[in-house]
Tab-separated table of C-alpha atoms in Angstrom:
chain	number	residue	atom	x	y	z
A	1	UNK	CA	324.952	126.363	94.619
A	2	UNK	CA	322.023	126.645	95.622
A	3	UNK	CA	320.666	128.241	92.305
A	4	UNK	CA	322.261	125.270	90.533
A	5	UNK	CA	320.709	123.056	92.751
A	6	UNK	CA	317.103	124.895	91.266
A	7	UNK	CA	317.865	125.235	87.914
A	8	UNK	CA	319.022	121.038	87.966
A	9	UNK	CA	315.691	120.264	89.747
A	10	UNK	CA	314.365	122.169	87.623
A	11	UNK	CA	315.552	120.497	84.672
A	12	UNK	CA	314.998	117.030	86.399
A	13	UNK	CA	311.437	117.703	85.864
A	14	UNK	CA	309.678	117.311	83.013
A	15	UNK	CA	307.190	120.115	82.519
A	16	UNK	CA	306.108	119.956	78.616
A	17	UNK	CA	303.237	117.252	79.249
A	18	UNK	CA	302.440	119.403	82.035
A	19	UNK	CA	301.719	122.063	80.293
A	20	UNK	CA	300.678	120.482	77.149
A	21	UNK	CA	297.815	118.895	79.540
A	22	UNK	CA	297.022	122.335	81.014
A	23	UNK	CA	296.064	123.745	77.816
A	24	UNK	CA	293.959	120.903	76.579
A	25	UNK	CA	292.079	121.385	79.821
A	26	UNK	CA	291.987	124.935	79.424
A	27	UNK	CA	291.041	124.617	75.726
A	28	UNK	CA	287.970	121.562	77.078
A	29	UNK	CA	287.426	124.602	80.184
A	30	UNK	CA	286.788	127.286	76.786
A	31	UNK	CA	285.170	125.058	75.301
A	32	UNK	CA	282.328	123.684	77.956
A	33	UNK	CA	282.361	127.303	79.023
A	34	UNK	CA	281.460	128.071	75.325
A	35	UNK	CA	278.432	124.994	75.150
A	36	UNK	CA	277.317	126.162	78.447
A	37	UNK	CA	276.903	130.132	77.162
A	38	UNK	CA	274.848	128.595	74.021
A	39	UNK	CA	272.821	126.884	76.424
A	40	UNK	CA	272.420	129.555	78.482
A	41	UNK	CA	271.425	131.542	75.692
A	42	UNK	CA	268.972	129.462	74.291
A	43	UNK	CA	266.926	128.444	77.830
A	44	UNK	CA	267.196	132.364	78.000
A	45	UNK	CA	265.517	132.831	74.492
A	46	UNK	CA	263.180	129.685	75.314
A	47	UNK	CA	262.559	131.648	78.662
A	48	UNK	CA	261.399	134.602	77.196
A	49	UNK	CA	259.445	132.874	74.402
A	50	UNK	CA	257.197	130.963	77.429
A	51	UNK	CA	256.885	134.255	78.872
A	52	UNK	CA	255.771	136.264	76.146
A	53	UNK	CA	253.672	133.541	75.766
A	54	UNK	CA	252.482	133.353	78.993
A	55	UNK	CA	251.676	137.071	79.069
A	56	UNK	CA	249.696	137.329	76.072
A	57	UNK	CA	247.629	133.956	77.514
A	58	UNK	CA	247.276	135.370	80.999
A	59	UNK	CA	245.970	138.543	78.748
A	60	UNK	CA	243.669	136.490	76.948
A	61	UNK	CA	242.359	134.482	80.355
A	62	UNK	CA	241.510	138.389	81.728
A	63	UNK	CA	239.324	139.224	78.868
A	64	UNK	CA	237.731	136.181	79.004
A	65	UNK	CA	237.172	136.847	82.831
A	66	UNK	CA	236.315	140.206	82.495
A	67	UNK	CA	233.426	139.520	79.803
A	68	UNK	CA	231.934	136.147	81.119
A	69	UNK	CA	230.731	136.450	84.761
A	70	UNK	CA	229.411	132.989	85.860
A	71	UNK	CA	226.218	134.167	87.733
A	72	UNK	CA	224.649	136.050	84.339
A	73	UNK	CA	225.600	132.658	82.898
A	74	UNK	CA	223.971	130.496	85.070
A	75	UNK	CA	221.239	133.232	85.589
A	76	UNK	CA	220.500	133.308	81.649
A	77	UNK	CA	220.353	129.299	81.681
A	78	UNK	CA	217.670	129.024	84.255
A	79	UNK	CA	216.012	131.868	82.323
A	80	UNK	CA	216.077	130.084	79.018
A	81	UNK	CA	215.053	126.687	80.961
A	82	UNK	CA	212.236	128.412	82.416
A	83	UNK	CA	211.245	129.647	78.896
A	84	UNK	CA	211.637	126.387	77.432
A	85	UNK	CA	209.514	124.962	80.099
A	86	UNK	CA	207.126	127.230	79.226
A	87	UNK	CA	206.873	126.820	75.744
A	88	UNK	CA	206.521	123.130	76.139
A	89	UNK	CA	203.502	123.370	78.351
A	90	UNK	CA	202.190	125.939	76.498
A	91	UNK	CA	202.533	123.433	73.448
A	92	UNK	CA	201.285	120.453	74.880
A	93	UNK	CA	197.917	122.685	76.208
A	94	UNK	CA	197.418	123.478	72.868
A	95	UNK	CA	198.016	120.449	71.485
A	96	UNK	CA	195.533	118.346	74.080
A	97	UNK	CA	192.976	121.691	73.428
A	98	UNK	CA	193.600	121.105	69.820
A	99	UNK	CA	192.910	117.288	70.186
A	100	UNK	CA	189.275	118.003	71.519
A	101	UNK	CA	188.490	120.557	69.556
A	102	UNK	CA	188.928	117.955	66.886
A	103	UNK	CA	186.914	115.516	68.467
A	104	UNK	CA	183.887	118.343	69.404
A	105	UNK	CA	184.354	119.116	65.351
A	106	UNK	CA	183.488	115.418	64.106
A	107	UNK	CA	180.458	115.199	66.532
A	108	UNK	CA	179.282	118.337	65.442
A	109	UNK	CA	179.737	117.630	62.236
A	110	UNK	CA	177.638	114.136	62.874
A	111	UNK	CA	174.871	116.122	64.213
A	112	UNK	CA	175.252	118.329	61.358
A	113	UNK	CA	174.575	115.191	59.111
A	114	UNK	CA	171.815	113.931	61.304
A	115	UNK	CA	169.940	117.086	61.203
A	116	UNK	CA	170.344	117.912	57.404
A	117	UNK	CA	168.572	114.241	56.905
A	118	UNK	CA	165.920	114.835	59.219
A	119	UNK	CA	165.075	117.975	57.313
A	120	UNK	CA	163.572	121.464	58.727
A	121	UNK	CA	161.072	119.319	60.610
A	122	UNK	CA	163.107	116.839	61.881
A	123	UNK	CA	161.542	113.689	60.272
A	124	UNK	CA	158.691	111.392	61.236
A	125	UNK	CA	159.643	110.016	64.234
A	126	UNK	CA	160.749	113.227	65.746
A	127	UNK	CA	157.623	114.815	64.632
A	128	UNK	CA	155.175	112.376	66.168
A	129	UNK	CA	157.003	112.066	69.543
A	130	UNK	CA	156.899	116.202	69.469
A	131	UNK	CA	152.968	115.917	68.566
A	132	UNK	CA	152.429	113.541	71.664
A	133	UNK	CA	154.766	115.155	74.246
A	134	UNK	CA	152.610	118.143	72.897
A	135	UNK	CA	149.115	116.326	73.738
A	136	UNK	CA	150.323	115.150	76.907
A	137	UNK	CA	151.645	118.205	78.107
A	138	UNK	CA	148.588	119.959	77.161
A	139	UNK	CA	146.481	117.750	79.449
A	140	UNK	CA	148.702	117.931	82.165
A	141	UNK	CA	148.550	121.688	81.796
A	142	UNK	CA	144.540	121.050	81.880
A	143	UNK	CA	144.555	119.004	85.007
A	144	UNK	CA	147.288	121.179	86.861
A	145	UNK	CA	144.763	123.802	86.391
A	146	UNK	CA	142.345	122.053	88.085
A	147	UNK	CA	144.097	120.769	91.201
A	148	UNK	CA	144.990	117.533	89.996
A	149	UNK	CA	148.749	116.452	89.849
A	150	UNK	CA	149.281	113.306	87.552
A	151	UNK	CA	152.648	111.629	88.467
A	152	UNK	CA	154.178	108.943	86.201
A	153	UNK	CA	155.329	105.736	87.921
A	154	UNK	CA	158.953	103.884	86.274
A	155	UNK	CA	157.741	102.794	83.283
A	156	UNK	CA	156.562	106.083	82.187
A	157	UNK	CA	152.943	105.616	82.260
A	158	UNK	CA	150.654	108.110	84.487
A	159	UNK	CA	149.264	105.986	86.889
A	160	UNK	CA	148.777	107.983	89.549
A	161	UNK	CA	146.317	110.977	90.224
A	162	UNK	CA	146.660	113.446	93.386
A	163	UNK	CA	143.656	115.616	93.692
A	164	UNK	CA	143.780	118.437	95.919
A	165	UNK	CA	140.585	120.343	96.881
A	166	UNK	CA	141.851	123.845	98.606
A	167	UNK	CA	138.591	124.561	99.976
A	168	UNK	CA	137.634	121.697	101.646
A	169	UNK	CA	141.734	121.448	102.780
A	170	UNK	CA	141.782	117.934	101.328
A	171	UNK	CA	144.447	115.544	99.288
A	172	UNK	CA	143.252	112.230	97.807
A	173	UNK	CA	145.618	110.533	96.480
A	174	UNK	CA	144.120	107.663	93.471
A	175	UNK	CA	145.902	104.712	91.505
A	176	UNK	CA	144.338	104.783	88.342
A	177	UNK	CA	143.786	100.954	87.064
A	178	UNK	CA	142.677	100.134	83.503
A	179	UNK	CA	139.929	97.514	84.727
A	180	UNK	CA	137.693	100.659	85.298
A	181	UNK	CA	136.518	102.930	82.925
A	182	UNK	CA	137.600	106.581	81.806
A	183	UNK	CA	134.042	107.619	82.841
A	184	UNK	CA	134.171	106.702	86.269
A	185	UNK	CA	137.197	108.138	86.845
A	186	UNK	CA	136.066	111.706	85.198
A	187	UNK	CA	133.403	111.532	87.481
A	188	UNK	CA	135.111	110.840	90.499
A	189	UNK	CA	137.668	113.384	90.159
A	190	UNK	CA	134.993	116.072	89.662
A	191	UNK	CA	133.094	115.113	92.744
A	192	UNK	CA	136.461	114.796	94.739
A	193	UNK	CA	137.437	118.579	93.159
């Protein structure tokens, strides 16, 4: 009886849909577990893409490390500064010498000019000024030898006469004025001397 009692429950119930459920969520279960391996697979592959990837950059970031140290950088960029610097000064110098050696050129060149029209003699009026700076040195010269010092006042004219007698220990000092002649003075300085 009891048995019966198992089989008719058993029967009661109504299993097929049961079971026909089961294996649709057993076949979905396959299925996701399936989607989910290709996934797996393919973040796996992506995985070791990146990281092949990353290697060979990390590679790439040593090299570039290993042969590019910052301080000879930086070291070589103050050094070419410093040349640049250099050059610039050393080009403006030459350029401001270059300037003046310019302007020293024209004026020599002017005096060039100057003197090839005054000729080997140096024309006229260079000629007579040279011929009375030459008489008046020569009696200067004359009276020097003497003892008698002729001093020019601001306009240029000798006006002045200091006589100096070095055996009697005396100075005289005389302001020569046109209203008297040449002859009085000749004979005063010699009786003075």
């Amino acid at each position: 009886m009891l048995r019966q009692l198992i089989q008719h429950t058993i029967g009661n119930f109504n299993i097929h849909p049961d079971k026909n459920a089961l294996g649709r969520i057993n076949d979905s279960l396959s299925t996701l577990q399936q989607a989910r391996d290709l996934r797996l697979r393919e973040a796996e592959s992506a995985l070791k893409k990146l990281s092949r990837n990353l290697s060979t950059l990390q590679t790439h970031h040593k090299e570039n490390l290993s042969s590019h140290s910052s301080a000879d950088h930086a070291s070589q960029i103050l050094a070419l500064d410093t040349q640049k610097f250099r050059v610039a000064k050393s080009a403006a110098e030459l350029e401001i010498e270059s300037e003046r050696l310019e302007q020293e050129l024209e004026n020599l060149k002017g005096k060039l000019s100057d003197l090839e029209l005054q000729g080997v003699e140096g024309g006229e009026g260079e000629r007579g000024k040279r011929e009375l700076e030459d008489e008046t040195l020569l009696k200067l010269k004359v009276y020097r030898s003497l003892g008698i010092d002729i001093e020019p006042d601001s306009a240029g004219s000798y006006n002045k006469a200091v006589i100096r007698n070095h055996n009697k220990g005396d100075v005289h000092v005389i302001n020569v004025d046109p209203k008297f002649s040449r002859f009085f003075y000749a004979n005063y300085f010699w009786q003075t001397m």
